[in-house]
Coordinates of C-alpha atoms and ligand atoms in Angstrom, one line a residue:
X15 CA 113.0 112.5 100.5
X16 CA 110.4 110.8 101.3
X17 CA 107.8 113.4 102.9
X18 CA 107.0 111.7 106.0
X19 CA 108.5 108.7 106.2
X20 CA 110.9 109.3 109.0
X21 CA 110.8 108.9 112.8
X22 CA 111.5 111.6 114.4
X23 CA 115.0 111.9 116.4
X24 CA 116.4 108.6 114.2
X25 CA 118.8 109.4 111.5
X26 CA 116.7 107.9 107.6
X27 CA 117.7 104.9 107.2
X28 CA 119.7 103.9 110.7
X29 CA 118.4 103.8 114.1
X30 CA 121.4 106.0 115.2
X31 CA 118.8 109.1 117.0
X32 CA 120.4 112.5 115.6
X33 CA 122.4 114.1 118.9
X34 CA 124.7 110.5 117.6
X35 CA 124.7 112.5 114.6
X36 CA 125.2 116.0 116.5
X37 CA 128.3 114.9 118.1
X38 CA 129.6 112.5 115.3
X39 CA 129.3 116.0 113.1
X40 CA 129.9 119.1 115.3
X41 CA 133.5 118.1 116.1
X42 CA 134.9 121.7 115.6
X43 CA 133.2 125.5 116.5
X44 CA 131.9 127.1 113.7
X45 CA 134.2 129.5 111.0
X46 CA 133.6 132.9 113.1
X47 CA 133.5 134.2 108.7
X48 CA 131.1 132.1 108.1
X49 CA 127.5 134.1 108.4
X50 CA 126.5 134.4 112.1
X51 CA 124.8 130.6 113.3
X52 CA 121.2 130.8 114.9
X53 CA 122.2 130.9 118.5
X54 CA 119.4 128.1 120.2
X55 CA 118.7 125.1 122.2
X56 CA 115.7 123.9 120.8
X57 CA 116.4 120.5 118.4
X58 CA 116.1 121.2 114.6
X59 CA 113.5 119.9 112.3
X60 CA 115.6 119.7 109.8
X61 CA 119.2 118.7 108.7
X62 CA 121.1 119.4 105.2
X63 CA 124.5 118.0 105.2
X64 CA 126.7 119.9 102.2
X65 CA 128.8 117.7 100.5
X66 CA 132.6 117.6 101.9
X67 CA 134.6 120.8 100.8
X68 CA 132.2 122.7 98.8
X69 CA 132.5 126.0 98.3
X70 CA 131.4 129.2 99.8
X71 CA 129.0 131.1 97.1
X72 CA 127.5 127.0 96.7
X73 CA 126.9 127.0 100.0
X74 CA 124.8 130.3 100.3
X75 CA 123.0 129.4 97.1
X76 CA 121.9 126.4 98.9
X77 CA 121.0 129.0 102.7
X78 CA 119.5 130.8 100.9
X79 CA 117.3 128.9 98.1
X80 CA 116.1 127.1 101.8
X81 CA 115.3 130.7 103.6
X82 CA 113.0 131.7 100.4
X83 CA 110.9 128.7 102.1
X84 CA 110.8 130.3 105.5
X85 CA 113.3 127.6 107.6
X86 CA 114.9 129.5 110.3
X87 CA 118.5 127.8 109.1
X88 CA 122.0 127.5 111.4
X89 CA 125.0 126.9 109.5
X90 CA 127.0 124.0 111.3
X91 CA 130.9 123.1 110.6
X92 CA 131.8 119.8 111.4
X93 CA 135.5 118.2 110.5
X94 CA 135.3 117.9 106.3
X95 CA 131.5 119.8 105.3
X96 CA 129.6 121.5 106.3
X97 CA 125.8 121.4 107.4
X98 CA 122.4 123.1 108.1
X99 CA 120.4 123.1 110.8
X100 CA 116.8 123.9 109.5
X101 CA 114.4 124.6 112.9
X102 CA 110.6 126.6 112.1
X103 CA 108.1 126.1 108.6
X104 CA 109.4 122.9 107.2
X105 CA 106.9 121.2 105.8
X106 CA 106.7 123.4 102.1
X107 CA 110.7 122.3 102.3
X108 CA 110.1 118.5 102.8
X109 CA 108.3 118.9 99.6
X110 CA 111.4 119.7 97.4
X111 CA 113.7 117.6 97.0
X112 CA 116.6 119.1 98.6
X113 CA 118.7 115.4 99.0
X114 CA 119.0 116.2 95.4
X115 CA 119.9 120.2 94.8
X116 CA 123.5 120.0 94.0
X117 CA 126.4 120.3 96.6
X118 CA 123.6 118.4 99.1
X119 CA 124.9 115.2 100.3
X120 CA 121.7 114.5 101.9
X121 CA 118.9 115.4 104.5
X122 CA 117.8 114.1 107.4
X123 CA 114.4 115.0 108.4
X124 CA 114.8 114.8 112.8
X125 CA 111.9 117.0 114.3
X126 CA 108.7 116.0 114.9
X127 CA 106.7 116.6 111.7
X128 CA 105.1 119.3 111.5
X129 CA 102.2 118.0 109.8
X130 CA 98.7 118.5 111.4
X131 CA 98.1 114.6 111.3
X132 CA 101.6 114.3 113.9
X133 CA 100.8 112.9 117.3
X134 CA 101.8 114.7 119.6
X135 CA 103.4 112.6 122.7
X136 CA 102.7 114.8 124.9
X137 CA 99.1 115.6 124.8
X138 CA 96.6 113.0 125.6
X139 CA 94.5 112.1 121.6
X140 CA 91.7 112.2 122.0
X141 CA 89.0 110.5 120.6
X142 CA 86.4 112.0 117.9
X143 CA 82.4 112.5 117.8
X144 CA 80.3 111.2 115.7
X145 CA 76.6 111.5 116.5
X146 CA 76.7 109.8 119.6
X147 CA 79.7 107.5 119.5
X148 CA 83.1 108.8 120.2
X149 CA 85.5 106.6 117.7
X150 CA 89.2 106.9 119.0
X151 CA 91.1 105.9 122.0
X152 CA 88.9 103.8 124.9
X153 CA 85.7 103.1 122.6
X154 CA 85.6 100.7 120.5
X155 CA 83.5 101.5 117.3
X156 CA 81.2 98.7 114.8
X157 CA 79.8 100.7 111.8
X158 CA 77.3 98.2 110.0
X159 CA 75.1 98.0 106.6
X160 CA 74.9 97.7 103.4
X161 CA 77.1 99.0 100.9
X162 CA 74.6 100.9 98.8
X163 CA 71.0 102.0 100.1
X164 CA 68.5 100.3 98.2
X165 CA 65.0 99.6 98.4
X166 CA 63.6 101.7 101.6
X167 CA 62.4 99.0 103.5
X168 CA 65.2 96.0 102.8
X169 CA 67.3 99.2 104.3
X170 CA 65.0 100.1 107.6
X171 CA 65.3 96.2 108.3
X172 CA 68.7 95.8 108.2
X173 CA 69.7 98.8 110.0
X174 CA 67.4 97.7 112.8
X175 CA 69.1 93.8 112.4
X176 CA 72.8 95.4 112.9
X177 CA 71.6 97.7 115.0
X178 CA 70.1 95.2 117.7
X179 CA 73.5 93.1 116.9
X180 CA 75.2 95.4 118.9
X181 CA 76.4 97.8 115.4
X182 CA 76.8 101.9 116.8
X183 CA 76.8 103.6 113.5
X184 CA 75.0 102.3 110.3
X185 CA 76.8 102.9 107.0
X186 CA 75.0 103.3 103.3
X187 CA 75.9 104.6 100.6
X188 CA 73.3 107.4 98.3
X189 CA 76.3 107.6 95.7
X190 CA 78.6 105.0 94.8
X191 CA 81.8 105.1 93.2
X192 CA 81.8 101.9 91.1
X193 CA 84.7 100.9 88.5
X194 CA 82.2 100.4 85.9
X195 CA 80.1 103.7 84.2
X196 CA 77.1 100.8 83.7
X197 CA 77.0 99.5 87.0
X198 CA 74.1 100.7 89.4
X199 CA 75.6 103.9 91.3
X200 CA 73.1 105.1 94.0
X201 CA 70.2 106.6 94.7
X202 CA 71.1 109.8 95.0
X203 CA 69.6 112.1 97.2
X204 CA 66.6 110.2 96.7
X205 CA 68.4 107.9 99.4
X206 CA 68.7 110.5 102.0
X207 CA 65.0 111.0 103.8
X208 CA 65.4 106.5 103.5
X209 CA 69.4 107.0 106.1
X210 CA 67.4 109.6 107.8
X211 CA 64.8 107.6 108.5
X212 CA 67.6 105.2 109.9
X213 CA 68.8 107.6 112.6
X214 CA 65.5 108.2 113.4
X215 CA 64.8 104.2 113.8
X216 CA 67.3 102.8 114.9
X217 CA 69.4 105.7 116.9
X218 CA 72.0 105.2 115.1
X219 CA 74.7 107.7 113.5
X220 CA 74.5 107.7 109.6
X221 CA 77.6 107.3 107.6
X222 CA 77.6 107.9 103.8
X223 CA 79.7 108.1 101.5
X224 CA 80.4 111.8 99.4
X225 CA 82.1 111.8 95.8
X226 CA 81.9 115.8 94.7
X227 CA 82.8 118.8 96.8
X228 CA 79.3 119.8 95.1
X229 CA 77.3 117.9 97.4
X230 CA 79.4 118.4 100.5
X231 CA 77.1 120.7 101.9
X232 CA 73.4 119.1 101.2
X233 CA 75.1 115.3 102.4
X234 CA 76.6 116.9 105.9
X235 CA 72.6 117.6 106.5
X236 CA 71.9 114.8 107.0
X237 CA 75.7 112.4 108.3
X238 CA 76.8 112.3 111.2
X239 CA 80.2 111.2 109.2
X240 CA 80.9 111.7 106.1
X241 CA 83.1 108.4 103.8
X242 CA 85.7 109.5 101.4
X243 CA 85.7 106.0 99.1
X244 CA 89.3 104.6 98.2
X245 CA 88.5 105.6 94.6
X246 CA 88.3 109.3 96.1
X247 CA 90.8 109.8 98.6
X248 CA 93.9 111.8 95.6
X249 CA 90.3 114.2 95.4
X250 CA 92.0 116.6 96.5
X251 CA 88.7 119.3 95.8
X252 CA 87.3 117.3 97.9
X253 CA 89.1 116.9 101.1
X254 CA 90.0 120.6 100.8
X255 CA 85.7 121.0 100.8
X256 CA 85.3 118.6 103.7
X257 CA 88.3 120.7 105.6
X258 CA 86.5 123.6 105.6
X259 CA 83.5 121.6 107.2
X260 CA 83.9 120.1 110.8
X261 CA 82.0 116.9 110.5
X262 CA 84.3 114.0 111.3
X263 CA 85.3 112.0 107.7
X264 CA 86.5 108.5 107.5
X265 CA 89.0 108.6 105.0
X266 CA 89.7 105.5 103.5
X267 CA 93.1 104.8 102.0
X268 CA 93.7 104.4 98.6
X269 CA 93.6 100.9 97.1
X270 CA 96.7 101.4 95.9
X271 CA 98.4 103.7 98.3
X272 CA 101.4 104.4 100.6
X273 CA 100.3 105.3 104.2
X274 CA 102.2 108.7 103.6
X275 CA 100.0 109.4 101.3
X276 CA 97.3 108.0 103.5
X277 CA 98.2 111.0 106.2
X278 CA 99.1 113.5 103.2
X279 CA 95.6 112.9 102.3
X280 CA 94.0 113.7 105.4
X281 CA 96.7 116.7 106.0
X282 CA 94.3 118.1 102.8
X283 CA 91.3 118.2 105.5
X284 CA 93.1 119.1 108.6
X285 CA 95.2 121.9 107.1
X286 CA 92.0 123.5 106.0
X287 CA 90.3 123.5 109.9
X288 CA 89.0 120.4 110.2
X289 CA 90.2 118.2 112.8
X290 CA 88.0 115.4 112.7
X291 CA 89.2 112.4 110.7
X292 CA 90.1 109.3 111.1
X293 CA 91.8 107.2 109.0
X294 CA 90.4 103.3 107.3
X295 CA 92.9 100.7 106.1
X296 CA 90.3 98.7 103.8
X297 CA 92.6 96.5 101.4
X298 CA 95.5 98.0 98.7
X299 CA 96.1 96.0 95.3
X300 CA 99.3 93.6 95.4
X301 CA 101.6 91.7 92.9
X302 CA 101.8 88.5 95.4
X303 CA 97.7 88.9 96.3
X304 CA 95.9 85.6 96.8
X305 CA 93.3 87.5 95.7
X306 CA 92.6 90.7 94.6
X307 CA 93.1 92.9 97.7
X308 CA 95.4 92.5 100.5
X309 CA 94.2 94.4 104.1
X310 CA 97.2 95.6 105.4
X311 CA 96.6 95.1 109.3
X312 CA 100.7 96.8 109.5
X313 CA 99.3 100.0 108.8
X314 CA 97.3 99.5 112.0
X315 CA 99.9 99.5 114.8
X316 CA 102.3 101.5 112.3
X317 CA 99.5 104.6 112.0
X318 CA 98.5 104.3 115.9
X319 CA 102.4 105.0 116.2
X320 CA 103.0 108.3 114.1
X321 CA 99.5 109.5 114.1
X322 CA 96.8 110.8 116.7
X323 CA 94.2 109.9 114.2
X324 CA 91.5 106.7 114.7
X325 CA 92.2 104.0 112.3
X326 CA 89.3 102.0 111.6
X327 CA 89.6 97.9 109.0
X328 CA 86.7 97.5 106.5
X329 CA 87.0 93.9 107.0
X330 CA 84.7 94.0 103.5
X331 CA 87.0 95.9 100.9
X332 CA 89.6 94.3 102.5
X333 CA 88.6 90.8 101.6
X334 CA 86.3 91.4 98.7
X335 CA 84.6 87.8 100.0
X336 CA 82.5 86.8 103.2
X337 CA 83.6 84.2 104.2
X338 CA 87.0 86.1 104.6
X339 CA 85.0 89.1 106.6
X340 CA 84.9 87.7 109.8
X341 CA 88.4 86.1 110.2
X342 CA 89.7 89.6 108.7
X343 CA 87.4 91.1 110.8
X344 CA 88.9 89.6 114.1
X345 CA 92.6 89.8 113.0
X346 CA 91.6 94.0 112.5
X347 CA 90.6 94.0 116.0
X348 CA 93.3 92.4 117.5
X349 CA 95.9 94.3 115.4
X350 CA 94.3 97.4 117.5
X351 CA 91.8 99.1 115.2
X352 CA 89.6 101.4 116.6
X353 CA 86.7 99.7 115.5
X354 CA 85.6 98.2 112.3
X355 CA 83.2 99.0 108.8
X356 CA 81.6 96.0 107.8
X357 CA 79.1 95.4 104.8
X358 CA 75.6 94.0 105.5
X359 CA 72.9 92.4 103.5
X360 CA 69.6 90.8 104.5
X361 CA 69.8 89.1 100.6
X362 CA 73.8 89.2 99.8
X363 CA 72.8 87.6 96.2
X364 CA 70.2 89.9 95.7
X365 CA 72.5 93.1 96.3
X366 CA 73.1 95.6 93.3
X367 CA 76.9 96.0 94.9
X368 CA 79.0 94.3 97.0
X369 CA 76.7 91.3 97.5
X370 CA 79.6 88.7 97.4
X371 CA 81.5 90.4 100.7
X372 CA 78.1 91.4 102.4
X373 CA 77.1 89.4 105.8
X374 CA 73.8 88.7 107.2
X375 CA 72.5 90.0 110.0
X376 CA 72.7 86.8 111.5
X377 CA 76.7 85.9 110.5
X378 CA 76.5 90.1 111.5
X379 CA 75.2 89.3 114.7
X380 CA 77.3 86.7 115.6
X381 CA 80.7 88.4 114.7
X382 CA 80.1 91.1 117.2
X383 CA 80.6 89.7 120.7
X384 CA 84.0 87.8 119.0
X385 CA 85.1 91.3 118.3
X386 CA 84.0 92.8 121.8
X387 CA 85.5 90.1 123.1
X388 CA 88.7 90.1 121.3
X389 CA 88.6 93.7 121.8
X390 CA 88.8 93.0 125.4
X391 CA 91.7 91.2 126.1
X392 CA 93.8 92.9 124.1
X393 CA 93.6 96.2 125.6
X394 CA 95.9 96.9 128.0
X395 CA 94.4 94.8 131.3
X396 CA 91.7 93.6 129.3
X397 CA 90.1 90.4 130.8
X398 CA 87.2 88.8 129.3
X399 CA 83.3 90.8 129.1
X400 CA 80.3 88.2 131.0
X401 CA 78.5 87.7 127.9
X402 CA 75.2 89.5 128.7
X403 CA 77.2 92.8 129.2
X404 CA 78.7 92.3 125.6
X405 CA 75.2 91.5 123.7
X406 CA 73.1 93.9 125.0
X407 CA 74.7 96.8 126.1
X408 CA 77.8 96.2 122.6
X409 CA 80.8 95.7 125.6
X410 CA 83.4 97.7 126.9
X411 CA 83.3 101.8 126.9
X412 CA 79.9 102.6 126.8
Ligands
LIG10 C1 82.1 101.6 100.3 O1 82.3 101.3 100.9 O2 81.4 100.3 100.1 C2 83.5 101.0 99.3 C3 82.9 102.4 98.1 O3 84.6 101.4 100.0 P1 86.0 101.8 99.0 O4 86.0 103.1 98.5 O5 86.9 101.3 100.0 O6 86.0 100.3 97.6
LIG11 MN1 80.8 98.6 99.3

């Protein structure tokens, strides 16, 4: 069973709403000799359909096993079989592969997920505050800067240029997770004062990556948002540690991870108590890709449909080559991303990491108003923003 892949209220693999399932199966009243049914009007969270003709001892065994994980069970007798309706806490049960248990024919997750990332359609989604910027509905956020903090003066010049071009937040890695252990690993703590100066000089909030749970405390002191990189999306100790803080976390999708896995990684942070999680699509590996990585822009509307968490797109890592970055950034905005993360370097050919995909400050400055225009046009009630407003104020929402 896919733990988080079902749309609420729809039978898995069909477009049948669960109420039709209910009508289809609930043809007979419950057998009065069976254990009493819970009487409730609330929709169940999960339905476990038992094999036709399954004997009472086996039914009881399955029921007890489900109850031992905390669910409230109603046993329903249908035409030729029984099924259980499960209410209450089913998150743990969703991970148990109940559909493979002897005697179980199929499992349907019916209700809205009890996971913290799941959207609650009865309440408006709130944006997340990062520094003085909002990320989420009603706002569009551009994060820009070098892959890594390198030379101090150069980093500050890049920060000044992206600020002037209309970026909302400055990015730059102190710690770099590199595929090769011989590649530049970042300046570590030496980069902290450089990032602090960048904030002081530009007023932009700082986004920087954290690799190790032991660094969370020190780096939270200088960052407005901590990035969990693609390679660390499965670093559960790091995710749990970040869950203990309230610092906004930019959680990048693992490059070989599904959107379900991304949401479950987010769940580690959210369930530990930190509600400030922002998702980021940054490209995935795919056998038929034209290049090493494919930017999965379909994930943007999918994630918006399933979760209240803001969704950003990183067209730099999602393309790997600077000439593709602008096109993918434009497409990301049109797909509804709440913002983009773009690598910018003064001298891309001299960059110690990811120079191939970095835009120059000039290229970035040309792209920003285009992105804001696309954003304005693709929002409900969107209309073209006068050029001078786009380039001066950074566009709508602020
Ligand atoms: C980065 O943002 O520089 C980075 C290393 O990203 P990713 O984890 O997506 O590869
Ligand atoms: Mn990078």
